[in-house]
Amino acid sequence: MSLLSIVLPSYNEEQNIAHTTEVLSELLEREGIDYELIFVSDGSTDGTFQEILKANKKNPRVKGAQFSRNFGKEAGIFAGLEMSLGDAVIVMDCDLQHPPSAIPEMWKKWQEGYEVVEGIKNDRGKESLGYKVSAGLFYKIMSALIKMDMNASSDFKLLDRKVVNVLLTLPERNTFFRALSFWAGFDKTTVSYEVQERQFGTSKWSFFSLMKYAVTNATSFSTLPLQLVTMMGIVSILFSVILAVQTLVKYLSGTAVEGFTTVILLVLIIGGFLMLSLGIIGHYIARIYEEVKGRPKYIISKVTDNVQGEIIGNWRKKQ
């Protein structure tokens, strides 16, 4: 019988662990799907891991790990993928804003032979205006950078074991799961869903955290920002040529003036382009610096008793 692993990255979600476990377990048992639930506590400062331990004692199909500190959602996803044993793996939010009701349809699509089943949002659900604006801006930036419609896409997806194995072989530390699963290829299909309201707690994403997430993922997956530096240089050169021609014409016609304002504007524009270019290049250098050091994506400090393998700093499965 095929096994389905469900990976649930969790950050300060102590109120959701028991509820999520109950909802998913009831659904999967009713559908006759053999399963395991993998909660990864991303350095939570509340009782998230304690709740995972409680859920594990009630249901041995629940597995969990606790990071030594907050490493981010991407690290939580990849830790869950590496801990998974299923023939297919679903990644979804711990707060169940990704609806469990879509899981049977995703499972059916996988049984039909599809290797990646993407969850596509029909509706974002009830969100504050500020969050909708920041999320909309994030998705517009990411869509433009990686040439993929990020507005509808999400982390809610099913991956065949062969796809999971491919993703786990990628050596980079700065990962972007949503885009990497798209980049990997394989036979894809989609399942539509509507974002559900949280039962407990509030979203941990703010405008600034979304923008930081966008910049980090953009520079880890796309070189387009570096191409923008070249474009800014071309614009700066064209602007300088136009001003030079204008100044020469005025000089030859005898109407030249001091030009103090023009010089100041030219210095400010070119200086602004230079500083922005240095910032973009610096961000890529920082990404290179992090990759060259070769540090692990995450460090696991605790696991539930039913997790197979050894823990030496970061997660390593026994061969």
Short mmCIF file of C-alpha atoms in Angstrom, two decimals:
data_model
loop_
_atom_site.label_atom_id
_atom_site.label_comp_id
_atom_site.label_asym_id
_atom_site.label_seq_id
_atom_site.Cartn_x
_atom_site.Cartn_y
_atom_site.Cartn_z
CA MET A 1 0.00 0.00 0.00
CA SER A 2 1.36 3.43 -0.96
CA LEU A 3 2.30 5.82 1.83
CA LEU A 4 1.46 9.53 1.82
CA SER A 5 3.69 11.89 3.82
CA ILE A 6 2.35 15.32 4.75
CA VAL A 7 4.98 17.92 5.68
CA LEU A 8 3.76 20.75 7.91
CA PRO A 9 6.31 23.53 8.67
CA SER A 10 5.30 25.19 11.95
CA TYR A 11 6.39 28.38 13.66
CA ASN A 12 4.71 29.27 16.97
CA GLU A 13 1.67 27.17 16.09
CA GLU A 14 0.98 25.47 19.44
CA GLN A 15 -2.75 26.20 19.10
CA ASN A 16 -2.96 24.46 15.73
CA ILE A 17 -1.00 21.21 16.21
CA ALA A 18 -3.72 19.13 17.92
CA HIS A 19 -6.49 20.48 15.69
CA THR A 20 -4.50 19.92 12.49
CA THR A 21 -3.56 16.39 13.55
CA GLU A 22 -7.18 15.51 14.30
CA VAL A 23 -8.57 16.96 11.05
CA LEU A 24 -5.95 15.35 8.79
CA SER A 25 -6.04 11.98 10.56
CA GLU A 26 -9.82 11.71 10.34
CA LEU A 27 -9.80 12.67 6.66
CA LEU A 28 -7.02 10.30 5.61
CA GLU A 29 -8.39 7.35 7.60
CA ARG A 30 -11.84 7.93 6.13
CA GLU A 31 -10.33 7.96 2.62
CA GLY A 32 -8.33 4.81 3.32
CA ILE A 33 -4.97 6.50 2.69
CA ASP A 34 -1.92 5.23 4.59
CA TYR A 35 -0.14 8.33 5.92
CA GLU A 36 2.38 10.02 8.17
CA LEU A 37 2.22 13.62 9.45
CA ILE A 38 5.56 15.40 9.77
CA PHE A 39 5.60 18.60 11.83
CA VAL A 40 8.78 20.68 11.72
CA SER A 41 8.94 23.32 14.44
CA ASP A 42 11.05 26.17 13.03
CA GLY A 43 12.69 27.25 16.27
CA SER A 44 9.30 28.03 17.82
CA THR A 45 9.44 29.96 21.10
CA ASP A 46 6.06 28.74 22.36
CA GLY A 47 4.91 25.19 23.11
CA THR A 48 4.76 23.99 19.50
CA PHE A 49 7.18 21.09 19.91
CA GLN A 50 5.56 20.03 23.19
CA GLU A 51 2.23 19.83 21.35
CA ILE A 52 3.92 17.77 18.62
CA LEU A 53 5.16 15.34 21.29
CA LYS A 54 1.63 15.06 22.70
CA ALA A 55 0.21 14.40 19.24
CA ASN A 56 2.87 11.74 18.67
CA LYS A 57 1.91 9.90 21.85
CA LYS A 58 -1.74 9.83 20.77
CA ASN A 59 -1.00 8.94 17.14
CA PRO A 60 2.24 7.13 16.20
CA ARG A 61 1.80 8.29 12.60
CA VAL A 62 2.78 11.79 13.78
CA LYS A 63 6.49 12.62 13.54
CA GLY A 64 8.20 15.85 14.48
CA ALA A 65 11.43 17.78 14.78
CA GLN A 66 12.51 20.98 16.48
CA PHE A 67 15.10 23.32 14.96
CA SER A 68 17.77 24.73 17.25
CA ARG A 69 16.65 28.22 16.15
CA ASN A 70 14.50 29.86 13.50
CA PHE A 71 15.89 28.93 10.06
CA GLY A 72 12.86 29.93 7.97
CA LYS A 73 9.99 28.20 6.22
CA GLU A 74 12.13 26.94 3.33
CA ALA A 75 14.41 25.08 5.73
CA GLY A 76 11.35 23.63 7.48
CA ILE A 77 9.99 22.32 4.18
CA PHE A 78 13.27 20.67 3.16
CA ALA A 79 13.75 19.14 6.61
CA GLY A 80 10.28 17.63 6.34
CA LEU A 81 11.02 16.31 2.84
CA GLU A 82 14.18 14.63 4.07
CA MET A 83 12.37 13.07 7.04
CA SER A 84 9.54 11.77 4.86
CA LEU A 85 9.25 8.12 3.87
CA GLY A 86 6.17 8.34 1.66
CA ASP A 87 5.79 7.37 -1.97
CA ALA A 88 4.21 10.80 -2.39
CA VAL A 89 4.67 13.92 -0.24
CA ILE A 90 2.29 16.83 0.28
CA VAL A 91 3.56 20.14 1.67
CA MET A 92 0.92 22.33 3.31
CA ASP A 93 0.49 25.01 5.97
CA CYS A 94 0.09 23.91 9.57
CA ASP A 95 -2.82 26.35 10.09
CA LEU A 96 -4.93 24.49 7.46
CA GLN A 97 -5.39 27.56 5.28
CA HIS A 98 -4.51 25.02 2.62
CA PRO A 99 -7.75 23.00 2.75
CA PRO A 100 -7.45 19.31 3.68
CA SER A 101 -10.47 18.63 1.45
CA ALA A 102 -8.18 19.01 -1.59
CA ILE A 103 -5.89 16.16 -0.48
CA PRO A 104 -8.01 13.24 -1.81
CA GLU A 105 -8.16 14.90 -5.24
CA MET A 106 -4.37 15.43 -5.23
CA TRP A 107 -3.87 11.80 -4.21
CA LYS A 108 -6.14 10.64 -7.01
CA LYS A 109 -4.19 12.73 -9.55
CA TRP A 110 -0.96 11.14 -8.32
CA GLN A 111 -2.44 7.65 -8.69
CA GLU A 112 -3.32 8.58 -12.27
CA GLY A 113 0.40 9.05 -12.95
CA TYR A 114 1.06 12.75 -12.36
CA GLU A 115 4.32 13.43 -10.51
CA VAL A 116 3.64 17.01 -9.38
CA VAL A 117 0.17 18.20 -8.38
CA GLU A 118 0.10 21.97 -7.86
CA GLY A 119 -2.45 23.60 -5.58
CA ILE A 120 -3.76 26.70 -7.38
CA LYS A 121 -5.57 29.39 -5.39
CA ASN A 122 -9.00 30.50 -6.61
CA ASP A 123 -9.38 32.97 -3.77
CA ARG A 124 -7.07 34.34 -1.07
CA GLY A 125 -9.79 34.29 1.58
CA LYS A 126 -10.31 36.96 4.21
CA GLU A 127 -7.15 38.99 4.78
CA SER A 128 -6.40 42.51 5.98
CA LEU A 129 -5.90 45.21 3.35
CA GLY A 130 -2.26 45.67 4.38
CA TYR A 131 -1.52 41.96 4.08
CA LYS A 132 -3.24 41.71 0.70
CA VAL A 133 -1.21 44.67 -0.61
CA SER A 134 2.11 43.30 0.68
CA ALA A 135 1.33 39.77 -0.53
CA GLY A 136 0.24 41.12 -3.92
CA LEU A 137 3.47 43.10 -4.25
CA PHE A 138 5.52 40.05 -3.24
CA TYR A 139 3.87 37.86 -5.89
CA LYS A 140 4.23 40.51 -8.62
CA ILE A 141 7.96 40.83 -7.90
CA MET A 142 8.51 37.08 -7.83
CA SER A 143 6.41 36.45 -10.96
CA ALA A 144 8.46 38.99 -12.91
CA LEU A 145 11.78 37.60 -11.68
CA ILE A 146 11.25 33.87 -12.20
CA LYS A 147 8.84 34.02 -15.18
CA MET A 148 6.15 32.04 -13.35
CA ASP A 149 2.68 33.04 -12.16
CA MET A 150 3.29 33.20 -8.42
CA ASN A 151 -0.04 34.86 -7.62
CA ALA A 152 -1.95 31.61 -8.06
CA SER A 153 0.85 29.22 -7.07
CA SER A 154 1.52 28.17 -3.48
CA ASP A 155 3.59 25.79 -1.36
CA PHE A 156 0.55 23.50 -1.26
CA LYS A 157 1.51 20.71 -3.63
CA LEU A 158 2.01 16.97 -3.94
CA LEU A 159 5.34 15.58 -5.14
CA ASP A 160 6.16 12.06 -6.24
CA ARG A 161 9.07 10.43 -4.41
CA LYS A 162 11.33 10.78 -7.48
CA VAL A 163 10.71 14.56 -7.47
CA VAL A 164 11.45 14.77 -3.75
CA ASN A 165 14.70 12.86 -4.27
CA VAL A 166 15.73 15.31 -7.02
CA LEU A 167 15.08 18.32 -4.78
CA LEU A 168 17.03 16.77 -1.92
CA THR A 169 20.10 16.34 -4.13
CA LEU A 170 20.29 20.09 -4.86
CA PRO A 171 23.33 21.44 -3.01
CA GLU A 172 22.34 25.07 -2.51
CA ARG A 173 21.63 26.43 0.96
CA ASN A 174 19.29 29.24 -0.14
CA THR A 175 16.32 27.38 -1.58
CA PHE A 176 12.93 28.47 -2.93
CA PHE A 177 10.73 25.39 -2.80
CA ARG A 178 7.85 26.78 -4.82
CA ALA A 179 10.05 27.73 -7.76
CA LEU A 180 12.38 24.72 -7.53
CA SER A 181 9.48 22.28 -7.84
CA PHE A 182 8.47 24.20 -10.97
CA TRP A 183 12.07 24.18 -12.28
CA ALA A 184 12.45 20.42 -11.74
CA GLY A 185 9.85 19.66 -14.39
CA PHE A 186 8.12 16.22 -14.44
CA ASP A 187 4.47 15.55 -15.33
CA LYS A 188 2.33 18.26 -13.75
CA THR A 189 -1.32 18.93 -13.17
CA THR A 190 -3.26 21.30 -10.92
CA VAL A 191 -5.97 21.24 -8.28
CA SER A 192 -7.90 24.40 -7.47
CA TYR A 193 -8.70 25.43 -3.91
CA GLU A 194 -9.89 28.38 -1.85
CA VAL A 195 -7.76 29.65 1.02
CA GLN A 196 -9.42 28.87 4.34
CA GLU A 197 -9.57 31.03 7.45
CA ARG A 198 -7.29 30.24 10.35
CA GLN A 199 -8.98 28.50 13.28
CA PHE A 200 -6.36 29.65 15.76
CA GLY A 201 -3.59 32.25 15.95
CA THR A 202 -2.55 34.88 13.43
CA SER A 203 -0.29 34.97 10.38
CA LYS A 204 3.43 35.31 11.15
CA TRP A 205 4.06 37.18 7.88
CA SER A 206 4.36 40.98 7.85
CA PHE A 207 5.02 43.42 5.00
CA PHE A 208 8.74 43.56 5.81
CA SER A 209 9.12 39.78 6.25
CA LEU A 210 7.41 39.21 2.89
CA MET A 211 9.68 41.73 1.16
CA LYS A 212 12.77 40.16 2.75
CA TYR A 213 11.49 36.74 1.67
CA ALA A 214 10.99 38.08 -1.87
CA VAL A 215 14.49 39.56 -2.14
CA THR A 216 16.17 36.45 -0.70
CA ASN A 217 14.27 34.08 -2.99
CA ALA A 218 14.71 36.32 -6.02
CA THR A 219 18.48 36.44 -5.68
CA SER A 220 18.71 32.71 -4.91
CA PHE A 221 16.71 31.71 -7.98
CA SER A 222 17.06 34.45 -10.61
CA THR A 223 19.86 36.59 -12.11
CA LEU A 224 17.44 39.20 -13.45
CA PRO A 225 18.35 41.79 -10.75
CA LEU A 226 21.94 41.66 -12.01
CA GLN A 227 20.69 42.36 -15.52
CA LEU A 228 18.89 45.42 -14.13
CA VAL A 229 22.30 46.81 -13.15
CA THR A 230 23.33 46.72 -16.82
CA MET A 231 20.04 48.35 -17.83
CA MET A 232 20.54 51.15 -15.30
CA GLY A 233 24.04 51.69 -16.65
CA ILE A 234 22.69 52.02 -20.20
CA VAL A 235 19.99 54.48 -19.06
CA SER A 236 22.62 56.49 -17.20
CA ILE A 237 24.87 56.64 -20.30
CA LEU A 238 22.00 57.71 -22.56
CA PHE A 239 20.96 60.39 -20.09
CA SER A 240 24.55 61.65 -19.89
CA VAL A 241 24.87 61.76 -23.71
CA ILE A 242 21.65 63.78 -24.01
CA LEU A 243 22.86 66.28 -21.40
CA ALA A 244 26.29 66.47 -23.08
CA VAL A 245 24.72 67.24 -26.47
CA GLN A 246 22.44 69.85 -24.89
CA THR A 247 25.38 71.50 -23.13
CA LEU A 248 27.52 71.52 -26.31
CA VAL A 249 24.70 73.06 -28.39
CA LYS A 250 24.22 75.83 -25.83
CA TYR A 251 27.95 76.47 -25.70
CA LEU A 252 28.28 76.76 -29.49
CA SER A 253 25.21 79.03 -29.71
CA GLY A 254 26.61 81.32 -27.05
CA THR A 255 23.75 80.73 -24.59
CA ALA A 256 25.63 78.53 -22.13
CA VAL A 257 24.88 79.11 -18.44
CA GLU A 258 26.57 78.05 -15.26
CA GLY A 259 24.76 74.68 -15.28
CA PHE A 260 24.95 74.15 -11.54
CA THR A 261 21.46 72.55 -11.37
CA THR A 262 22.28 70.20 -14.26
CA VAL A 263 25.50 69.07 -12.60
CA ILE A 264 23.75 68.42 -9.27
CA LEU A 265 20.95 66.43 -10.94
CA LEU A 266 23.46 64.43 -12.97
CA VAL A 267 25.51 63.59 -9.86
CA LEU A 268 22.40 62.58 -7.90
CA ILE A 269 21.02 60.37 -10.68
CA ILE A 270 24.29 58.63 -11.44
CA GLY A 271 25.07 58.32 -7.72
CA GLY A 272 21.66 56.77 -7.09
CA PHE A 273 22.15 54.25 -9.91
CA LEU A 274 25.61 53.38 -8.60
CA MET A 275 24.41 52.83 -5.02
CA LEU A 276 21.47 50.71 -6.14
CA SER A 277 23.76 48.68 -8.42
CA LEU A 278 26.23 48.12 -5.58
CA GLY A 279 23.37 47.03 -3.33
CA ILE A 280 22.17 44.42 -5.84
CA ILE A 281 25.69 43.15 -6.50
CA GLY A 282 26.36 43.09 -2.74
CA HIS A 283 23.27 40.96 -2.16
CA TYR A 284 24.47 38.40 -4.70
CA ILE A 285 27.93 38.40 -3.12
CA ALA A 286 26.25 37.72 0.23
CA ARG A 287 24.39 34.75 -1.30
CA ILE A 288 27.68 33.44 -2.75
CA TYR A 289 29.36 33.91 0.65
CA GLU A 290 26.64 31.88 2.37
CA GLU A 291 26.82 29.10 -0.21
CA VAL A 292 30.64 28.87 -0.16
CA LYS A 293 30.69 28.41 3.62
CA GLY A 294 28.70 25.22 3.10
CA ARG A 295 26.76 25.43 6.36
CA PRO A 296 23.65 23.21 6.63
CA LYS A 297 20.21 24.57 5.78
CA TYR A 298 19.06 23.84 9.32
CA ILE A 299 20.08 22.27 12.62
CA ILE A 300 17.72 19.86 14.38
CA SER A 301 17.91 19.80 18.17
CA LYS A 302 15.04 17.43 19.05
CA VAL A 303 12.89 14.79 17.34
CA THR A 304 10.06 12.48 18.27
CA ASP A 305 10.99 8.88 19.11
CA ASN A 306 9.68 7.46 15.84
CA VAL A 307 12.03 9.49 13.60
CA GLN A 308 14.46 7.13 11.88
CA GLY A 309 18.12 8.06 11.49
CA GLU A 310 20.76 9.97 13.40
CA ILE A 311 21.13 13.61 14.32
CA ILE A 312 24.62 15.06 14.17
CA GLY A 313 24.19 18.82 14.03
CA ASN A 314 21.81 18.65 11.09
CA TRP A 315 19.59 15.85 9.86
CA ARG A 316 21.27 12.90 8.19
CA LYS A 317 19.40 9.76 7.16
CA LYS A 318 21.03 6.37 7.55
CA GLN A 319 21.71 4.73 4.23
#
